[in-house]
Coordinates of C-alpha atoms and ligand atoms in Angstrom, one line a residue:
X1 CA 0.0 0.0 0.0
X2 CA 1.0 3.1 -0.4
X3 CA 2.0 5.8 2.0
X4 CA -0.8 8.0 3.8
X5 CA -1.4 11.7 2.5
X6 CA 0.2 14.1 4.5
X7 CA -2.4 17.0 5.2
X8 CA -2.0 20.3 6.5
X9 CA -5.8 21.7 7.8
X10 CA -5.7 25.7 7.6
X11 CA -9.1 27.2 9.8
X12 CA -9.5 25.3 13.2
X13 CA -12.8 26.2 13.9
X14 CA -16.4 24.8 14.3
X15 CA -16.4 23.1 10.7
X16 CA -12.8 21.7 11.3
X17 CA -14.3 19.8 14.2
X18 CA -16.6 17.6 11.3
X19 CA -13.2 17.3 9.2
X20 CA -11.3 15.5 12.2
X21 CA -12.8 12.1 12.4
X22 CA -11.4 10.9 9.0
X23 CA -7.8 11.9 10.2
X24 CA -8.1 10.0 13.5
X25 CA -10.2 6.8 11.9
X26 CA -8.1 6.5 8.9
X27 CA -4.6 7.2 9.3
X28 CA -3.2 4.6 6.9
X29 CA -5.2 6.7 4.2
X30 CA -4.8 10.4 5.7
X31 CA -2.5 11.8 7.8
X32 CA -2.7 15.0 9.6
X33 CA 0.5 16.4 9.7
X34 CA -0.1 20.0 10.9
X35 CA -2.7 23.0 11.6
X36 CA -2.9 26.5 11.0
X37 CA -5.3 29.1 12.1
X38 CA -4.9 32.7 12.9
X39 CA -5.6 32.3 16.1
X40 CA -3.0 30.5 18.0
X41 CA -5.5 29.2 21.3
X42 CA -8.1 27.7 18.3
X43 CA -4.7 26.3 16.3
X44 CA -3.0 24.6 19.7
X45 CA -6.5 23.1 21.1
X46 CA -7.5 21.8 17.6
X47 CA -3.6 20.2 17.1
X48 CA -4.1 18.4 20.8
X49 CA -7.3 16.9 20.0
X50 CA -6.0 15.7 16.8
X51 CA -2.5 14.5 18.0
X52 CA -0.7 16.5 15.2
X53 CA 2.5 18.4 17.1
X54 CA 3.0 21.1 14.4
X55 CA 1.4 24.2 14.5
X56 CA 1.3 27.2 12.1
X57 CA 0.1 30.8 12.5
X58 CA 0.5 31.7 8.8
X59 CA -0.5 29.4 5.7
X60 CA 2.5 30.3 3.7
X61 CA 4.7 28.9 6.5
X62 CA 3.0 25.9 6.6
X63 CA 3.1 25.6 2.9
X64 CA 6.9 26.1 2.1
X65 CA 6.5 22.5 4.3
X66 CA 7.7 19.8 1.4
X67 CA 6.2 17.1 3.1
X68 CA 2.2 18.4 3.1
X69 CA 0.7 16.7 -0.2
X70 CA -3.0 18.8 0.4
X71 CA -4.4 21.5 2.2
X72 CA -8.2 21.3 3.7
X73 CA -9.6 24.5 3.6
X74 CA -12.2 25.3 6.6
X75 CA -11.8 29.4 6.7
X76 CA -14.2 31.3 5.5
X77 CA -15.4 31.8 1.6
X78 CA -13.6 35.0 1.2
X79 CA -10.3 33.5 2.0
X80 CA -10.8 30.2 -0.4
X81 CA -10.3 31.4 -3.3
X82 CA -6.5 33.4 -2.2
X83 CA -5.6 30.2 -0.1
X84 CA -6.7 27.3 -2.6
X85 CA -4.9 29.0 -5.2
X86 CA -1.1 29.8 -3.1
X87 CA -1.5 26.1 -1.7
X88 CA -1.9 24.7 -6.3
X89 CA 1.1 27.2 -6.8
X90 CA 2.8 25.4 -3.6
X91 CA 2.2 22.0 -5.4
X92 CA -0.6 21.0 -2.7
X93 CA -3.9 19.5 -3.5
X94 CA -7.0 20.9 -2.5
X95 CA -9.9 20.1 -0.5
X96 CA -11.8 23.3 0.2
X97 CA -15.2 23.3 2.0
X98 CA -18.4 25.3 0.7
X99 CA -19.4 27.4 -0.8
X100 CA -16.4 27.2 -3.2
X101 CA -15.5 30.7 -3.5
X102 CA -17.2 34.3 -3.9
X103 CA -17.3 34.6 -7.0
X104 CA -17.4 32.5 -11.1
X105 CA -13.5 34.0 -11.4
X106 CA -12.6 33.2 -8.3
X107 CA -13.3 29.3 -9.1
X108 CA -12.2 29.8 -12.5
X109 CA -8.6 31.2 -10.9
X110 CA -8.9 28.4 -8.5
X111 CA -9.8 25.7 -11.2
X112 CA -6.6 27.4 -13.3
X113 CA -3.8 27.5 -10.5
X114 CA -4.9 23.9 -9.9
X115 CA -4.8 22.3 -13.8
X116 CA -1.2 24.2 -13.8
X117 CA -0.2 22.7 -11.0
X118 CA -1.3 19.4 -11.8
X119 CA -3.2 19.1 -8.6
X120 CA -6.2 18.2 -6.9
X121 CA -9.2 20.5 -6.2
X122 CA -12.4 19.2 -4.4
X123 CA -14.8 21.5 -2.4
X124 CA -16.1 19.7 0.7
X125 CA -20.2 19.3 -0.4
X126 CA -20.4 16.7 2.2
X127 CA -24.1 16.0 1.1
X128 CA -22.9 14.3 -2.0
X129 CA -20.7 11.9 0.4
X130 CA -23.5 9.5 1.9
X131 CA -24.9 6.2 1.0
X132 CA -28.4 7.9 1.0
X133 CA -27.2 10.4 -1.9
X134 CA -25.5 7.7 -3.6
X135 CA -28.5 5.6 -2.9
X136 CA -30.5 8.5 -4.9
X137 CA -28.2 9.1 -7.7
X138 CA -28.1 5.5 -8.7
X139 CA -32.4 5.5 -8.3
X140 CA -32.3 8.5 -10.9
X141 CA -29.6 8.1 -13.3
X142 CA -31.0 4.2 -13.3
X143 CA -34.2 5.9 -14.7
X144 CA -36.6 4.8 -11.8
X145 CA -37.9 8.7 -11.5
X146 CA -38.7 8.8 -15.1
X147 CA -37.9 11.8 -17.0
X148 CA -37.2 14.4 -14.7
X149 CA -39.6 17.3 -14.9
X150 CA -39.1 19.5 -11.9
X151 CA -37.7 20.4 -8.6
X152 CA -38.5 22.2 -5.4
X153 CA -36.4 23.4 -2.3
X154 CA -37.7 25.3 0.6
X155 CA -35.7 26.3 3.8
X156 CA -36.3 28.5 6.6
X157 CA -34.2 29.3 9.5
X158 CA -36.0 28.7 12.7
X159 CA -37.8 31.6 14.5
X160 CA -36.6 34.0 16.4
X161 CA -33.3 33.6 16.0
X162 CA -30.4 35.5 17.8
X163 CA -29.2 38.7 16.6
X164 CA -25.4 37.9 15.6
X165 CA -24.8 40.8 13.7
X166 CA -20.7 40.3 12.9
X167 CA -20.4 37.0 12.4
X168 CA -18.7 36.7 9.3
X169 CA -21.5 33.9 7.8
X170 CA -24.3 36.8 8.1
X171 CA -22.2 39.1 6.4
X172 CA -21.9 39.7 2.4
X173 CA -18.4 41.1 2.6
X174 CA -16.7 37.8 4.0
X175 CA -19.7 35.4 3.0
X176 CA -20.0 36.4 -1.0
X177 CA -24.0 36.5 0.0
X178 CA -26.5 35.2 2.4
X179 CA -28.3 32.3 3.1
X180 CA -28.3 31.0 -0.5
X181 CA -23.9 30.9 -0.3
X182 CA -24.3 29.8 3.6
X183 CA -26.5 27.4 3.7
X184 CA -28.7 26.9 0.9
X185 CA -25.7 26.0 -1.2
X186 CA -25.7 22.6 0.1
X187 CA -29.3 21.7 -1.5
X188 CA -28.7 23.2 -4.4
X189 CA -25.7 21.5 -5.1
X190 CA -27.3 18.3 -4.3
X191 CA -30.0 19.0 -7.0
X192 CA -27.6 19.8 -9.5
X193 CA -25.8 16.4 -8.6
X194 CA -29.1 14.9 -8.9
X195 CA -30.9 16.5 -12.2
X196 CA -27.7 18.5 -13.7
X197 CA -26.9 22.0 -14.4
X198 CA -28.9 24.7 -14.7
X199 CA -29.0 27.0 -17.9
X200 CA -31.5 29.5 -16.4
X201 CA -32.5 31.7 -13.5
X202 CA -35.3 34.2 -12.5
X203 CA -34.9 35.2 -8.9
X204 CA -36.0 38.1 -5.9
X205 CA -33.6 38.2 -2.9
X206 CA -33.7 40.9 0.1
X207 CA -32.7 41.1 3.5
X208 CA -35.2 41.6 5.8
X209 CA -33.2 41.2 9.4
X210 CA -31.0 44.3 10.3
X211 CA -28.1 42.3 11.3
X212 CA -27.8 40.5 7.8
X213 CA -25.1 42.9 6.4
X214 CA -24.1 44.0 3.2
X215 CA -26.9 42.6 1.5
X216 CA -26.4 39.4 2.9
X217 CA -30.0 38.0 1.8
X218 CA -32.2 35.9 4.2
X219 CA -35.3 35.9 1.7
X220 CA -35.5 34.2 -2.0
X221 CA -37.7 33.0 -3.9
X222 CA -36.2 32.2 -7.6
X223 CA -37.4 30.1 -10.6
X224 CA -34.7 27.5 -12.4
X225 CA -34.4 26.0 -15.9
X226 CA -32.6 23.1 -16.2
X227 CA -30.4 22.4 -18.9
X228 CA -32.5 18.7 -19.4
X229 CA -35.9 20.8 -19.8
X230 CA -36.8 20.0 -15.9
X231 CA -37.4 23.6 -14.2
X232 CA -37.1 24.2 -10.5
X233 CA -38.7 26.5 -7.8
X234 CA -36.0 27.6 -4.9
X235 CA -37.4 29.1 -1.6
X236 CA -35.7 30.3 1.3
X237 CA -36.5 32.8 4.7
X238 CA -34.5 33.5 7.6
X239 CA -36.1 34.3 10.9
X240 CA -39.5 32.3 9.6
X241 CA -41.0 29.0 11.1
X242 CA -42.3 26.3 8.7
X243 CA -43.7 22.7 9.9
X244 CA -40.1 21.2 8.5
X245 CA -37.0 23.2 8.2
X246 CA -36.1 22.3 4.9
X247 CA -37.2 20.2 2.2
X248 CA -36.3 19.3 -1.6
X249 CA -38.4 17.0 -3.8
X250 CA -37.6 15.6 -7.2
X251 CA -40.3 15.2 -9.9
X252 CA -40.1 12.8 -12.6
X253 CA -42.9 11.0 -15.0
X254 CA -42.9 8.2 -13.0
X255 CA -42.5 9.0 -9.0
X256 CA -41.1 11.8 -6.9
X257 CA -38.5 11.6 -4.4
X258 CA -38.7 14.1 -1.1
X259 CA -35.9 14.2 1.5
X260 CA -36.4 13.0 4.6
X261 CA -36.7 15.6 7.6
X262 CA -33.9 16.0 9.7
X263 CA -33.7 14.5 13.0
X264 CA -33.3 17.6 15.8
X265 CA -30.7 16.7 17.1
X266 CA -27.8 19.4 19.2
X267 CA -25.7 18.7 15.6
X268 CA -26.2 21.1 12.6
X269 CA -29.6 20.4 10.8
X270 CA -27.6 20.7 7.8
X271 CA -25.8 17.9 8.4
X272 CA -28.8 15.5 9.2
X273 CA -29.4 15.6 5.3
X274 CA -29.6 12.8 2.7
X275 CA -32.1 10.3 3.1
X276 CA -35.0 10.0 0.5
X277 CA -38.6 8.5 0.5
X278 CA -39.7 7.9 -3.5
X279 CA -43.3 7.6 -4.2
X280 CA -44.2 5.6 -7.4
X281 CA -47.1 6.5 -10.3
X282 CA -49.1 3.2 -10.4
X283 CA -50.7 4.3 -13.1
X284 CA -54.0 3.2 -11.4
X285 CA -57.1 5.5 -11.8
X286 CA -59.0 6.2 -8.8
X287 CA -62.6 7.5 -8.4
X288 CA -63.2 8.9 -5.0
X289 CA -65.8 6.4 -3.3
X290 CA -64.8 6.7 0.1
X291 CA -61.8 7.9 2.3
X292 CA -59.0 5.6 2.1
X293 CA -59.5 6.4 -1.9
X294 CA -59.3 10.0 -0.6
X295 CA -56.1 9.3 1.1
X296 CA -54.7 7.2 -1.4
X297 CA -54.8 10.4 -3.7
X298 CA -54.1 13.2 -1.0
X299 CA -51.6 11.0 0.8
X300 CA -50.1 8.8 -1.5
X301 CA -47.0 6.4 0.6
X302 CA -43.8 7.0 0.1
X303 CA -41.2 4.6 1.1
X304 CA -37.7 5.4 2.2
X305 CA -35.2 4.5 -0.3
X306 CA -32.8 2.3 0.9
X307 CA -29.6 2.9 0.8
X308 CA -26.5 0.2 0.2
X309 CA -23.9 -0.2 3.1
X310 CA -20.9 -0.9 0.1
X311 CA -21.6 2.0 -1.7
X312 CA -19.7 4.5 0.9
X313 CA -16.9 3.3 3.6
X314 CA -18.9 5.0 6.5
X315 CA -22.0 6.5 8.1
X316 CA -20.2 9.5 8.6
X317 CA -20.2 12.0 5.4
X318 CA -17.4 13.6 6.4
X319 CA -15.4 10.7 6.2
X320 CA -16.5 9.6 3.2
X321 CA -16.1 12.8 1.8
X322 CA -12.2 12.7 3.1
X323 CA -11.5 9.0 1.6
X324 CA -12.6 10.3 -1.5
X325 CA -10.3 13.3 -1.9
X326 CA -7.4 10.9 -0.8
X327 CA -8.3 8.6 -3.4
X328 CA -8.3 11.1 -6.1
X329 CA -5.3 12.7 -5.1
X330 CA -3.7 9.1 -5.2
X331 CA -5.1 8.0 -8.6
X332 CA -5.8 11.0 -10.5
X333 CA -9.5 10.9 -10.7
X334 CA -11.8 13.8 -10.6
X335 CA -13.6 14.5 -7.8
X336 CA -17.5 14.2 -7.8
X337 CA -17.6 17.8 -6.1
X338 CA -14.3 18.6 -8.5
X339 CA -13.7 22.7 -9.0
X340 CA -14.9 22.1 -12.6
X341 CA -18.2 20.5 -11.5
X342 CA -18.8 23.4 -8.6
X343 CA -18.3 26.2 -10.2
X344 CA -21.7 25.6 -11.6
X345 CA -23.3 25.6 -8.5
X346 CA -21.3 28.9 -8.0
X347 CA -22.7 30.4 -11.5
X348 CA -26.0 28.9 -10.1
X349 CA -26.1 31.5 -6.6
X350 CA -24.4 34.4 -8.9
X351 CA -26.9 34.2 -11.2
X352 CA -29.8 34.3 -8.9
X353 CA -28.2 37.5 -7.7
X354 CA -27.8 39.1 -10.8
X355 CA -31.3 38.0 -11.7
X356 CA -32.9 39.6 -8.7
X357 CA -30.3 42.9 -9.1
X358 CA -31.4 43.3 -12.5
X359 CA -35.2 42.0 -12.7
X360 CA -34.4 40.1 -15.5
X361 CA -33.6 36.6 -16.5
X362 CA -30.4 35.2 -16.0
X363 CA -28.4 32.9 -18.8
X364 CA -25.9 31.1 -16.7
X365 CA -23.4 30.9 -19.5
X366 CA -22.9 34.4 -20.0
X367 CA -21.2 34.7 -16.1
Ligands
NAD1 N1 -20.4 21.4 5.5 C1 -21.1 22.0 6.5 O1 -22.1 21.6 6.9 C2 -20.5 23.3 7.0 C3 -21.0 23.8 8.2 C4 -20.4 25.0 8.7 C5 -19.4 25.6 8.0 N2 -19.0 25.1 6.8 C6 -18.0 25.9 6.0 O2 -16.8 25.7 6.6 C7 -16.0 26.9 6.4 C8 -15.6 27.5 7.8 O3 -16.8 27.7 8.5 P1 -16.8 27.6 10.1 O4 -18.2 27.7 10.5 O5 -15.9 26.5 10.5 O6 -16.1 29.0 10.4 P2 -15.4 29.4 11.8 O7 -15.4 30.9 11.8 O8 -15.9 28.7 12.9 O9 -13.8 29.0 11.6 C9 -13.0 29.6 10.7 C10 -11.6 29.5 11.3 O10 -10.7 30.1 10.4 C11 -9.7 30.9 11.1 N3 -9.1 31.9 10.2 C12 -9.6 33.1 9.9 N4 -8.7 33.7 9.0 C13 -7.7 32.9 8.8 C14 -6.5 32.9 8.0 N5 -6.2 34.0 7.3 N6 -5.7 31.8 8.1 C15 -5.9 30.8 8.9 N7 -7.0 30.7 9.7 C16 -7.9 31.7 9.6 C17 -10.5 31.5 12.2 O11 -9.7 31.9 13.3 C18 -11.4 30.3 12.6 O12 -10.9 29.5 13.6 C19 -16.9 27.8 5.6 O13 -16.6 27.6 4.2 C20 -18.3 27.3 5.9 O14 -19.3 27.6 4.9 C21 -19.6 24.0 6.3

């Protein structure tokens, strides 16, 4: 076998926590070799609980180290795009977490410095990384949704939630946006995994709470056209309460598949996502008699979709998500979340925004 990648984790702070577990349960694959964060009390605790003895207050000093292969990425988005791009120049791969970066150039100077380097770039969409989504893409691309014909996503954030004004995720400068770049990202990169790109977008976003700061949006509603024909209906509201905090459904011509709800749990929601129920057209006509028949139309079952134990090493996405960069830093594959497959979910938030500055429709292809 071949000798673990030597990792250098830049960002120690709540997402870096999710990141650890593949370092500690798979050290013949992945090795962390040394931290770096700004802030040497985050940097030192993070580097205890993860064994790793070297710490670094500055990425460029841990890059001029020869023996880091990759850098994982857990800062936030404004700093991506500046620290994917020195680690490609400093012969690194790259595993960045979401949202990829702030802006379409921004990947596309990511996706560059990493093609001349001849290195690696994955962003961290850990969705992608369960059996339930591989469970799903298997159930679609193996046509058992049919044709697909739409989509839908709704989130809301919870009621009253705290007023954090500062916190670098509910503010545009650092975060490139609001809740569609902070959170909503992770859905709509899913969909796209699911049904493809998106040629198309007709979109309103505000910001409604005061600390949401340089138009950092918490309210969108947007319409999407797929590049296969299916179109798509995105909805989002911070500071709102809904009966489930976020939803997506899939529509084909022959059954729809719905997300399950996440379990509340102290974790984040977020996390919780990734297993489907699919509901199947039986074709059967039914005349209202009595009400079971009204249930049967109103209600129809939907039954979770199983998903298959070999198709991902663990329960946990993260570590999945991990195992998978390794592996395509060791063999040269691309990655499912690659650069060049996320900058479309990129054009796909950027457009929205331009859609809703502008009032018109957006071409994706012309950003
Ligand atoms: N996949 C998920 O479910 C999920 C959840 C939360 C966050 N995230 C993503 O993870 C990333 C980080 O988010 P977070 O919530 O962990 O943020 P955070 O603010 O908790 O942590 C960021 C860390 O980066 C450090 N830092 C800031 N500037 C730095 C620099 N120049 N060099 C080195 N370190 C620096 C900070 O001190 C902090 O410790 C973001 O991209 C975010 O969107 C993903």
């Amino acid at each position: 076998m071949s000798r673990p990648l030597k990792v250098g984790l830049v960002g120690t702070g709540r997402i870096a926590n999710r990141h650890m577990a593949p370092y500690l349960q798979h050290p013949d694959r992945v090795q962390l070799t040394a931290v770096c964060d700004v802030v040497e009390p985050a940097a030192r605790d993070y580097a205890k609980r993860a064994g790793v003895d070297d710490v670094y207050l500055d990425l460029d000093d841990m890059l001029r180290r020869a023996d880091i292969d990759a850098v994982d990425i857990c800062t936030r988005h404004d700093l991506h795009a500046p620290q994917a791009i020195a680690a490609a120049e400093a012969g690194k791969h790259v595993l960045v977490e979401k949202a990829m970066a702030n802006s379409v150039q921004e990947c596309r100077d990511m996706i560059g410095a990493s093609d001349r380097a001849g290195v690696t770039l994955m962003v961290a969409q850990h969705l992608r990384y369960s059996r339930h989504a591989a469970a799903a893409k298997r159930f679609i691309d193996g046509g058992g949704l049919g044709e697909i014909e739409a989509v839908r996503h709704q989130s809301t954030s919870g009621g009253n939630m705290p007023d954090d004004t500062g916190h670098w995720m509910r503010d545009a400068k650092y975060a490139g946006g609001g809740m569609l770049m902070v959170t909503v990202v992770h859905h709509l990169d899913l969909l796209r995994y699911f049904v493809g790109n998106v040629k198309r977008v007709t979109a309103i976003c505000r910001t409604l709470q005061p600390y949401r700061l340089n138009g950092a949006e918490d309210e969108v509603t947007a319409i999407l056209e797929f590049e296969n024909g299916a179109i798509g209906n995105v909805f989002t509201k911070g500071n709102a309460r809904s009966p489930e905090p976020a939803y997506y459904l899939v529509y084909g011509n022959k059954g729809t598949l719905a997300s399950t709800p996440p379990e509340p749990t102290r974790k984040m929601a977020i996390t919780q996502f990734g297993r489907h129920r699919v509901s199947l057209n039986t074709g059967e006509v039914l005349d209202v008699h009595n009400e079971d028949d009204l249930k049967k139309i109103l209600q129809p079952e939907f039954e979770p979709l199983p998903a298959d134990p070999a198709d991902q090493h663990s329960d946990d996405y993260f570590v999945n998500e991990v195992l998978h960069f390794e592996e395509c830093c060791r063999t040269g594959r691309e990655p499912i979340s690659s650069g060049r497959d996320n900058i479309e979910t990129i054009k796909l938030i950027m457009g929205i925004y331009e859609s809703s500055r502008t009032g018109k429709s957006v071409d994706l292809d012309t950003l």
